[in-house]
Amino acid sequence: MYAAIIVLTVMGAGLGLGLGYAARVFRVEADPIVERIAAKLPGSQCGQCGYPGCAPAAEAIAKGEAAVTCCPPGGLVLAEQLAEIMGVELDRSAVRDADPGIAWVEESICIGCVKCLRVCPTDAIVGAPKMIHAVLPEACSGCTKCIDICPTEALRMRPIEVTLRTWRWHRPEGETRPEAAHV
Amino acid sequence: MNTPLPPITSSPHGHQGGDTAVLMRRVIYALLPAIAGYVWYFGWGIVINILIAVVAALLAEAAILRLRGRPVAPSLGDGSAALTAVLLAFALPPLAPWWLPTIGALFAIVFAKQLYGGLGHNPFNPAMAGYVLLLISFPREMTSWLPPTTVSEYFPGLRDTLGYVFFGHLPHGLSLDAVTAATPLDTVRSAVGIDAALDELRQTSPLFGMAGGHGWTTVNALLLLGGAWLLWQRIITWHVPVAMLGTLFGLALLFWLFDPQHNPTPLFHLFSGAAILGAFFIATDPVSGATTPRGRLLFGAGCGALTFVIRTWGGYPDGVAFSVLLMNMAAPLLDHYSRPRIYGHPRRRPRR
Amino acid sequence: MFRLFGIRGGVHPEEHKHPTASRPIETLPLPERLCVPLAQHIGAPAEAVVKIGQRVLRGQLIGSGQGRVSAPVHAPASGKVVAVDDLPAPHPSGLPVLSVVIEPDGAQDDADHPVPSDPLAMAPEAIADFVSRAGIVGLGGAAFPSAVKLNLGLSGGAHTLIINGGECEPYLTCDDRLMRERAEAVIDGVRIMRHASGAEVALIGIEDNKPSAIEAMRQAAAGDDAVQVVAVPTRYPMGSEKQMVQALTGREIPAGKLSAQLGVVLHNVGTAYAVHRALRQGRPLVSRIVTVGGGAVREPRNFEVPIGTPLKALFDACGGFAETPDRVLMGGPMMGQWMPSLEVPVVKGTSGVIALTAAEVRKHPVQPCIRCSRCVEACPVGLLPLEMASRIRKSDYDAAGKLGLTDCIACGSCSWVCPSNIPLVHFFNFAKGELVARRAAEERTSGLRELAEKRQVRLEKEARIKAEKAAQRKRERQARAEAKAAAEREAKKQAREEQKQEEEA
């Protein structure tokens, strides 16, 4: 009886000490999730997620305050990657637009005010004062900052054009995404 | 792409023809000669069992599909529920109360198949799951086998059988115990249990025929015929039957050579019980089995070995159902570790 | 007897070759308009070098190749260039491709192309150059620039040239007829290509369901030990590059590599014929032999067709449709592409134009996978199509990739045998596209991030410079103020001193 009590007490104490020791020795130092998320975000600081920039957004996502689908320029691909890092189920319907689209300049209305040049986070707009501006499509992140600031609404968003090179096969007919199948 | 889906589909623009319903139907056709043989030796019971089980299975399938909000007609038409019911009924004793095949079929369809997601998603063979449920829950009914008509004066006719199935009594004041007898496997099992010599048994018991037992040998031969037809029709591949029967035969041979007095012959192992039914019709169930060629060989070998082990040392006279269910559990693992080598890749083990 | 090696899997679709195999190749009357796309090959599109309204001769260059992997395009008939415009491509999407539209004048004046006196005495590189300038691409369907392949063989030290006469696709007989009718020319082309690729031996693999072609080619190649005609078993997809190499050499092309890795280069028989035409007759690749077939066509046959001919003209020349086709394909039924309209043109890689009836397509409703693994047995590459499809259904494309999605050759054997009629190849094409799109999106995001970071750096630098400038201005202002103050003090001092002096005085 006493032997059993002693043995179990010793075992409990020993294992407890072991666990405590392991928790100290193998403690994960920093929070690498924030960094991993920040590395995936576009870094254009566009603020469409509702946070002042990509770094605060990464922290919010890591804490679970912001959804993994909060970044429109990142699109579905980014949402999937973040969901994997966070280990959460991705609600694809929450991704506002799978194709973020890019900005373009309606040249007849552009007055060459250079306001858009200053706000573009990726320097995707070229132009000079009093000259018509143009968007470099490959550098545009689709953040829509320029859309909001343009005084004449000369900047608009349009989906990225599909060409023979970028065309892809659609999902087989009658095959919906699994989320839609199991309502 | 946000554009509406074009109706255009990818190649190939053609098909070999046929669909899953054809496969299921052909498996049922392959069972027909054996069913005929069964009727010849054991009376009309099996036909009534099949009918009851099929009706129960189809009703259960339709009800569950309805509850799941899935289209009913295409799934009933694919014949998979009917095939499950036929296989289950084939495994039941020929003289069984109506609720036995009903419960078995309901369990097979509702629990073993539809609750996992329906056709193609069930990890276990539904017919065997239903059979094992019955075997464990209703041991008395499930072990009341009839002797073949060649050794018994009593042949249950259609009316007698129906009377027993639905009202539970036999005519002429016969009791069930009076008409049933042990199967050859049962007999061997208890003989080995009391350490009796098998030679003696073979000479004294009228049940034993050429290889398995009277009647059973013929039914199994007819099953073999149906299985061969399935192979020829390319409904099944040779891997599982050959591996399963080969392993069973090999193990039986080994033990029989070692001690022929206490181990039945390899042929007895093949031609009694459900070995051939299992090898050609049960273990070849594609949904719950392995999918790679090597995986199928291992799957079959596992079924054969487990059948031998359960028959020899287990608590039940036959072990096909248990061994198939046990190997069903191992199938995903077998698939994972037996992936074929891909063209142009070196031979290596799969990651993770 | 030549030693053959086995291939894995494969299927035996009904051949449907007899309606066209017995008819000689006919010449198609010139259509009213020819639409010649400038991107008919793998690689960079050609650039138009003709103007609207200009008269061109047959064989005249109308699009010049751009970069190392590209091919020039030539006028398929003499006539007037009426447009250089975006027109629907012969592609399932029906998306536009820049094309030169020519109205033939019927004169068929040929542009002058010099012909070497003896190609077999030329330097191999010079032959490849000739082939490149003739706009020759793989005529089996992939349309990879042939000169690039010849050079790869040469630089990789190729020992074997394989000429693919497999033609394993049902319905198609264009290669069969070509080999039967023009065996001498094909063999001549093979000899030139063997020389150009530096190979010791040329093996011509032909499926044994084409005995007449095998016989004709054997006769044409008689007496030449370096050119061997090999009958290979008839089993789809024998005519695929990987399977043909495996059957003839017993070796597998390493994953992600080219056959040149094994010292083997592979070309189509049609390509060999085009090489013969280019080097012996000075004719660039402006026409090809096309099978017009399928159950919906009234009179299927083979035509020699100018590149750019609209599909409609081909069907019209066959008496039109006997019944409304369910779909019109470019290529064979196993790997061919569904065409969005009959207005799209024949291009260099068009081996056949097939109009299938609904009965031939045998489209059935899709049923759940029962894991019967017939697809596994049929796959010539050793994949597990059912497992890949189940991953793709769950949008787990990476898992499908790990199962070997990128090794899939899209031969269609798995879909062909699937009793549940699951569109497996469509799943794989879809997932391959998703993987490519994903990689592109990732690259794009990381590029954008770089841009944003650079901008941050720039903004910081600008701010720093601005601050420095402001500080400098401040310093200058201070200095000025100090100088002023000092001057004032000096002045005051002076004034005081002056006052003192005055007082003293």
Coordinates of N, CA and C in Angstrom, one line a residue, chain A residues 15-166:
Chain A
L15 N 7.8 12.6 -13.6 CA 7.2 12.9 -14.9 C 6.9 14.4 -15.0
G16 N 6.3 15.0 -13.9 CA 6.0 16.4 -13.9 C 7.2 17.2 -14.1
L17 N 8.3 16.9 -13.4 CA 9.6 17.6 -13.5 C 10.1 17.5 -15.0
G18 N 10.0 16.3 -15.5 CA 10.4 16.1 -16.9 C 9.7 17.0 -17.8
L19 N 8.4 17.0 -17.7 CA 7.5 17.8 -18.6 C 7.9 19.3 -18.5
G20 N 8.0 19.7 -17.2 CA 8.4 21.1 -17.0 C 9.7 21.5 -17.6
Y21 N 10.7 20.6 -17.4 CA 12.0 20.8 -18.0 C 11.9 20.9 -19.5
A22 N 11.2 19.9 -20.1 CA 11.1 19.9 -21.6 C 10.4 21.2 -22.1
A23 N 9.4 21.6 -21.3 CA 8.8 22.9 -21.8 C 9.7 24.0 -21.8
R24 N 10.7 24.0 -20.9 CA 11.6 25.1 -20.9 C 12.7 25.0 -22.0
V25 N 13.2 23.7 -22.0 CA 14.3 23.5 -23.0 C 13.9 23.6 -24.4
F26 N 12.7 23.0 -24.7 CA 12.3 23.0 -26.1 C 11.3 24.1 -26.5
R27 N 11.3 25.2 -25.7 CA 10.3 26.2 -25.9 C 10.6 26.9 -27.3
V28 N 9.5 27.1 -28.0 CA 9.7 27.8 -29.3 C 9.9 29.2 -29.0
E29 N 11.0 29.8 -29.5 CA 11.4 31.1 -29.1 C 10.5 32.2 -29.6
A30 N 10.6 32.6 -30.8 CA 9.7 33.7 -31.3 C 8.4 33.1 -31.8
D31 N 7.6 33.9 -32.4 CA 6.4 33.5 -33.0 C 6.6 33.5 -34.5
P32 N 7.1 32.3 -35.0 CA 7.5 32.4 -36.4 C 6.3 32.5 -37.4
I33 N 5.1 32.2 -36.8 CA 3.9 32.3 -37.7 C 3.8 33.7 -38.3
V34 N 4.0 34.7 -37.4 CA 3.8 36.1 -37.9 C 4.7 36.3 -39.1
E35 N 6.0 35.9 -38.9 CA 7.0 36.1 -40.0 C 6.6 35.3 -41.2
R36 N 6.1 34.1 -41.0 CA 5.8 33.3 -42.2 C 4.6 33.9 -43.0
I37 N 3.7 34.5 -42.2 CA 2.5 35.1 -42.8 C 3.0 36.4 -43.5
A38 N 3.8 37.2 -42.8 CA 4.3 38.4 -43.4 C 5.0 38.2 -44.7
A39 N 5.8 37.0 -44.8 CA 6.5 36.8 -46.0 C 5.6 36.4 -47.2
K40 N 4.4 36.0 -46.9 CA 3.5 35.7 -48.0 C 2.7 36.9 -48.4
L41 N 2.4 37.8 -47.5 CA 1.6 39.0 -47.9 C 2.3 39.8 -49.0
P42 N 1.5 40.5 -49.8 CA 2.1 41.3 -50.9 C 3.0 42.4 -50.5
G43 N 2.9 42.9 -49.3 CA 3.8 43.9 -48.8 C 3.5 45.3 -49.5
S44 N 2.3 45.4 -50.1 CA 2.0 46.7 -50.8 C 1.4 47.7 -49.8
Q45 N 1.1 47.3 -48.6 CA 0.6 48.2 -47.6 C -0.7 48.9 -48.0
C46 N -1.5 48.2 -48.8 CA -2.6 48.9 -49.4 C -3.8 49.1 -48.4
G47 N -3.8 48.4 -47.3 CA -4.8 48.7 -46.3 C -6.2 48.2 -46.6
Q48 N -6.4 47.4 -47.6 CA -7.7 46.9 -47.9 C -8.2 45.9 -46.9
C49 N -7.3 45.4 -46.1 CA -7.7 44.4 -45.1 C -8.3 45.1 -43.9
G50 N -8.1 46.4 -43.8 CA -8.6 47.2 -42.7 C -7.5 47.4 -41.6
Y51 N -6.3 46.9 -41.9 CA -5.2 47.2 -41.0 C -4.2 48.2 -41.7
P52 N -3.4 48.9 -40.9 CA -2.6 50.0 -41.5 C -1.6 49.5 -42.5
G53 N -1.2 48.2 -42.4 CA -0.2 47.8 -43.4 C -0.1 46.3 -43.3
C54 N 0.8 45.7 -44.1 CA 0.9 44.3 -44.2 C 1.4 43.6 -42.9
A55 N 2.4 44.3 -42.2 CA 2.9 43.7 -41.0 C 1.8 43.7 -39.9
P56 N 1.1 44.7 -39.6 CA 0.0 44.6 -38.6 C -1.0 43.6 -39.1
A57 N -1.3 43.5 -40.4 CA -2.3 42.5 -40.8 C -1.7 41.1 -40.5
A58 N -0.4 40.9 -40.7 CA 0.1 39.5 -40.5 C 0.0 39.2 -39.0
E59 N 0.2 40.2 -38.1 CA 0.0 39.9 -36.7 C -1.4 39.5 -36.4
A60 N -2.4 40.3 -37.0 CA -3.8 40.1 -36.8 C -4.2 38.7 -37.2
I61 N -3.7 38.3 -38.4 CA -4.0 37.0 -38.9 C -3.5 35.9 -38.0
A62 N -2.2 36.1 -37.5 CA -1.6 35.1 -36.7 C -2.4 35.0 -35.4
K63 N -2.9 36.1 -34.9 CA -3.7 36.0 -33.6 C -5.1 35.4 -33.9
G64 N -5.4 35.4 -35.1 CA -6.8 34.9 -35.4 C -7.8 36.0 -35.4
E65 N -7.4 37.2 -35.3 CA -8.3 38.3 -35.4 C -8.8 38.6 -36.8
A66 N -7.9 38.5 -37.7 CA -8.3 38.7 -39.1 C -8.4 37.4 -39.8
A67 N -9.3 37.3 -40.8 CA -9.5 36.1 -41.5 C -8.4 35.9 -42.5
V68 N -8.1 34.6 -42.9 CA -7.1 34.3 -43.8 C -7.5 34.8 -45.2
T69 N -8.7 35.2 -45.4 CA -9.2 35.6 -46.7 C -9.3 37.2 -46.7
C70 N -8.6 37.9 -45.8 CA -8.7 39.3 -45.7 C -8.0 40.1 -46.8
C71 N -7.1 39.4 -47.6 CA -6.2 40.2 -48.5 C -6.7 40.1 -49.9
P72 N -7.5 41.1 -50.4 CA -8.0 40.9 -51.8 C -6.9 40.8 -52.9
P73 N -5.8 41.6 -52.8 CA -4.8 41.5 -53.8 C -4.2 40.1 -53.9
G74 N -4.1 39.4 -52.8 CA -3.5 38.1 -52.7 C -4.3 37.0 -53.4
G75 N -5.6 37.3 -53.4 CA -6.5 36.4 -54.1 C -6.6 35.0 -53.4
L76 N -7.2 34.1 -54.2 CA -7.5 32.7 -53.6 C -6.2 32.0 -53.2
V77 N -5.1 32.2 -54.1 CA -3.9 31.5 -53.9 C -3.3 31.8 -52.5
L78 N -3.3 33.1 -52.2 CA -2.7 33.6 -50.9 C -3.6 33.0 -49.8
A79 N -4.9 33.1 -49.9 CA -5.8 32.6 -48.9 C -5.6 31.2 -48.6
E80 N -5.3 30.4 -49.7 CA -5.0 29.0 -49.4 C -3.7 28.8 -48.7
Q81 N -2.7 29.6 -49.0 CA -1.4 29.4 -48.4 C -1.6 29.8 -46.9
L82 N -2.3 30.9 -46.6 CA -2.4 31.4 -45.2 C -3.2 30.3 -44.4
A83 N -4.2 29.8 -45.1 CA -5.0 28.8 -44.4 C -4.2 27.6 -44.0
E84 N -3.2 27.3 -44.9 CA -2.3 26.1 -44.6 C -1.4 26.5 -43.4
I85 N -0.8 27.7 -43.4 CA 0.0 28.1 -42.3 C -0.7 28.1 -41.0
M86 N -1.9 28.6 -41.0 CA -2.7 28.8 -39.8 C -3.4 27.4 -39.4
G87 N -3.4 26.5 -40.4 CA -4.1 25.2 -40.1 C -5.6 25.4 -39.9
V88 N -6.2 26.2 -40.7 CA -7.6 26.4 -40.6 C -8.3 25.9 -41.9
E89 N -9.6 25.6 -41.8 CA -10.3 25.3 -43.0 C -10.6 26.6 -43.8
L90 N -10.4 26.6 -45.1 CA -10.6 27.8 -45.9 C -12.0 27.9 -46.4
D91 N -12.6 29.0 -46.1 CA -13.9 29.2 -46.6 C -13.8 30.0 -47.9
R92 N -13.8 29.3 -49.0 CA -13.5 29.9 -50.3 C -14.5 30.9 -50.7
S93 N -15.7 30.8 -50.2 CA -16.7 31.8 -50.6 C -16.4 33.2 -50.0
A94 N -15.6 33.2 -49.0 CA -15.2 34.5 -48.4 C -14.2 35.2 -49.2
V95 N -13.5 34.5 -50.1 CA -12.6 35.2 -50.9 C -13.4 36.1 -51.9
R96 N -13.2 37.4 -51.8 CA -14.1 38.3 -52.5 C -14.0 38.1 -54.0
D97 N -12.7 38.0 -54.5 CA -12.6 37.9 -55.9 C -11.3 37.1 -56.2
A98 N -11.5 36.0 -56.8 CA -10.3 35.1 -57.1 C -9.3 35.8 -57.9
D99 N -9.7 36.7 -58.8 CA -8.9 37.4 -59.7 C -8.9 38.9 -59.2
P100 N -7.8 39.3 -58.6 CA -7.8 40.7 -58.0 C -8.0 41.8 -59.1
G101 N -7.6 41.5 -60.3 CA -7.7 42.5 -61.3 C -6.6 43.5 -61.3
I102 N -6.5 44.4 -62.3 CA -5.5 45.4 -62.3 C -6.1 46.7 -62.8
A103 N -5.4 47.8 -62.4 CA -5.9 49.1 -62.8 C -5.4 49.5 -64.2
W104 N -6.2 50.3 -64.8 CA -5.8 50.9 -66.1 C -6.3 52.3 -66.2
V105 N -5.7 53.1 -67.1 CA -6.0 54.5 -67.2 C -6.9 54.8 -68.4
E106 N -8.1 55.4 -68.2 CA -8.9 55.9 -69.3 C -8.2 57.2 -69.8
E107 N -7.6 57.1 -70.9 CA -6.6 58.1 -71.2 C -7.4 59.5 -71.6
S108 N -8.6 59.4 -72.0 CA -9.3 60.6 -72.4 C -9.6 61.5 -71.1
I109 N -9.7 60.9 -69.9 CA -10.0 61.7 -68.8 C -8.8 62.0 -67.9
C110 N -7.7 61.4 -68.1 CA -6.6 61.6 -67.2 C -6.1 63.0 -67.4
I111 N -5.9 63.7 -66.3 CA -5.4 65.1 -66.4 C -3.9 65.2 -66.0
G112 N -3.3 64.1 -65.7 CA -1.9 64.2 -65.4 C -1.5 64.9 -64.1
C113 N -2.3 64.5 -63.0 CA -2.1 65.2 -61.8 C -1.1 64.5 -60.9
V114 N -0.6 63.4 -61.3 CA 0.4 62.6 -60.6 C 0.0 62.2 -59.2
K115 N -1.2 62.4 -58.8 CA -1.6 61.9 -57.4 C -1.5 60.4 -57.3
C116 N -1.9 59.7 -58.4 CA -1.9 58.2 -58.3 C -0.4 57.7 -58.2
L117 N 0.5 58.4 -58.9 CA 1.9 58.0 -58.9 C 2.4 57.9 -57.4
R118 N 2.0 58.9 -56.6 CA 2.5 59.0 -55.3 C 1.9 57.9 -54.4
V119 N 0.7 57.5 -54.6 CA 0.1 56.5 -53.7 C 0.4 55.1 -54.1
C120 N 0.8 54.8 -55.4 CA 1.0 53.5 -55.8 C 2.0 52.7 -55.0
P121 N 1.7 51.7 -54.3 CA 2.7 51.0 -53.4 C 3.7 50.2 -54.2
T122 N 3.5 50.0 -55.5 CA 4.5 49.2 -56.2 C 5.1 50.0 -57.4
D123 N 4.9 51.3 -57.4 CA 5.4 52.1 -58.5 C 5.0 51.6 -59.8
A124 N 3.7 51.2 -59.9 CA 3.3 50.6 -61.2 C 2.7 51.6 -62.2
I125 N 2.6 52.9 -61.7 CA 2.1 53.9 -62.6 C 3.2 54.8 -63.1
V126 N 3.3 55.0 -64.4 CA 4.3 55.9 -64.9 C 3.7 57.1 -65.4
G127 N 4.4 58.2 -65.4 CA 3.8 59.5 -65.9 C 4.5 60.7 -65.3
A128 N 4.2 61.8 -65.8 CA 4.8 63.1 -65.3 C 3.7 64.1 -65.2
P129 N 3.9 65.2 -64.5 CA 2.8 66.2 -64.4 C 2.4 66.6 -65.8
K130 N 1.1 66.8 -65.9 CA 0.4 67.3 -67.2 C 0.6 66.3 -68.3
M131 N 1.0 65.1 -68.0 CA 1.1 64.0 -69.1 C 0.2 62.9 -68.7
I132 N -0.4 62.2 -69.7 CA -1.3 61.1 -69.4 C -0.5 60.0 -68.8
H133 N -1.0 59.4 -67.8 CA -0.3 58.3 -67.1 C -0.7 57.0 -67.6
A134 N 0.1 56.0 -67.3 CA -0.2 54.6 -67.8 C 0.2 53.6 -66.7
V135 N -0.5 52.5 -66.6 CA -0.3 51.5 -65.6 C 0.5 50.4 -66.2
L136 N 1.6 50.0 -65.6 CA 2.4 48.8 -66.0 C 1.6 47.6 -65.4
P137 N 1.0 46.8 -66.3 CA 0.1 45.8 -65.8 C 0.8 44.7 -64.9
E138 N 2.1 44.4 -65.3 CA 2.8 43.4 -64.6 C 3.2 43.9 -63.2
A139 N 3.2 45.2 -62.9 CA 3.7 45.7 -61.6 C 2.5 46.1 -60.8
C140 N 1.3 46.0 -61.3 CA 0.1 46.5 -60.6 C -0.3 45.3 -59.6
S141 N -0.5 45.7 -58.3 CA -0.9 44.7 -57.3 C -2.4 44.6 -57.2
G142 N -3.1 45.5 -57.8 CA -4.6 45.5 -57.7 C -5.1 46.0 -56.4
C143 N -4.3 46.9 -55.7 CA -4.7 47.4 -54.4 C -5.8 48.5 -54.4
T144 N -6.1 49.1 -55.6 CA -7.1 50.1 -55.8 C -6.9 51.4 -55.1
K145 N -5.7 51.6 -54.5 CA -5.4 52.9 -53.9 C -5.5 54.0 -54.9
C146 N -5.1 53.8 -56.1 CA -5.1 54.9 -57.1 C -6.5 55.2 -57.5
I147 N -7.4 54.2 -57.5 CA -8.8 54.4 -57.9 C -9.4 55.4 -56.9
D148 N -9.1 55.2 -55.6 CA -9.8 56.1 -54.7 C -9.3 57.5 -54.8
I149 N -8.0 57.7 -55.2 CA -7.4 59.0 -55.1 C -7.6 59.8 -56.4
C150 N -7.9 59.1 -57.5 CA -7.9 59.8 -58.8 C -9.1 60.9 -58.8
P151 N -8.8 62.1 -59.1 CA -9.8 63.1 -59.0 C -10.8 63.1 -60.2
T152 N -10.5 62.4 -61.3 CA -11.4 62.4 -62.4 C -11.9 61.0 -62.7
E153 N -11.7 60.1 -61.8 CA -12.1 58.7 -62.0 C -11.6 58.1 -63.4
A154 N -10.4 58.5 -63.7 CA -9.8 58.0 -64.9 C -9.2 56.6 -64.7
L155 N -9.0 56.3 -63.4 CA -8.4 55.0 -63.2 C -9.5 54.0 -62.8
R156 N -9.4 52.8 -63.5 CA -10.5 51.8 -63.2 C -9.8 50.5 -63.1
M157 N -10.6 49.5 -62.5 CA -10.1 48.2 -62.4 C -10.7 47.3 -63.5
R158 N -9.9 46.4 -64.0 CA -10.5 45.4 -64.9 C -9.8 44.1 -64.6
P159 N -10.5 43.0 -64.9 CA -9.9 41.7 -64.7 C -8.7 41.5 -65.6
I160 N -7.7 40.7 -65.2 CA -6.6 40.4 -66.0 C -7.0 39.6 -67.3
E161 N -6.6 40.1 -68.4 CA -7.1 39.5 -69.6 C -6.5 38.1 -69.8
V162 N -7.4 37.2 -70.3 CA -7.0 35.8 -70.5 C -6.5 35.7 -72.0
T163 N -5.3 35.2 -72.1 CA -4.8 34.9 -73.5 C -4.6 33.4 -73.7
L164 N -4.2 33.1 -74.9 CA -4.0 31.7 -75.2 C -2.9 31.1 -74.3
R165 N -2.0 32.0 -73.9 CA -0.9 31.5 -73.0 C -1.4 31.3 -71.5
T166 N -2.3 32.1 -71.1 CA -2.7 32.0 -69.7 C -4.0 31.3 -69.5

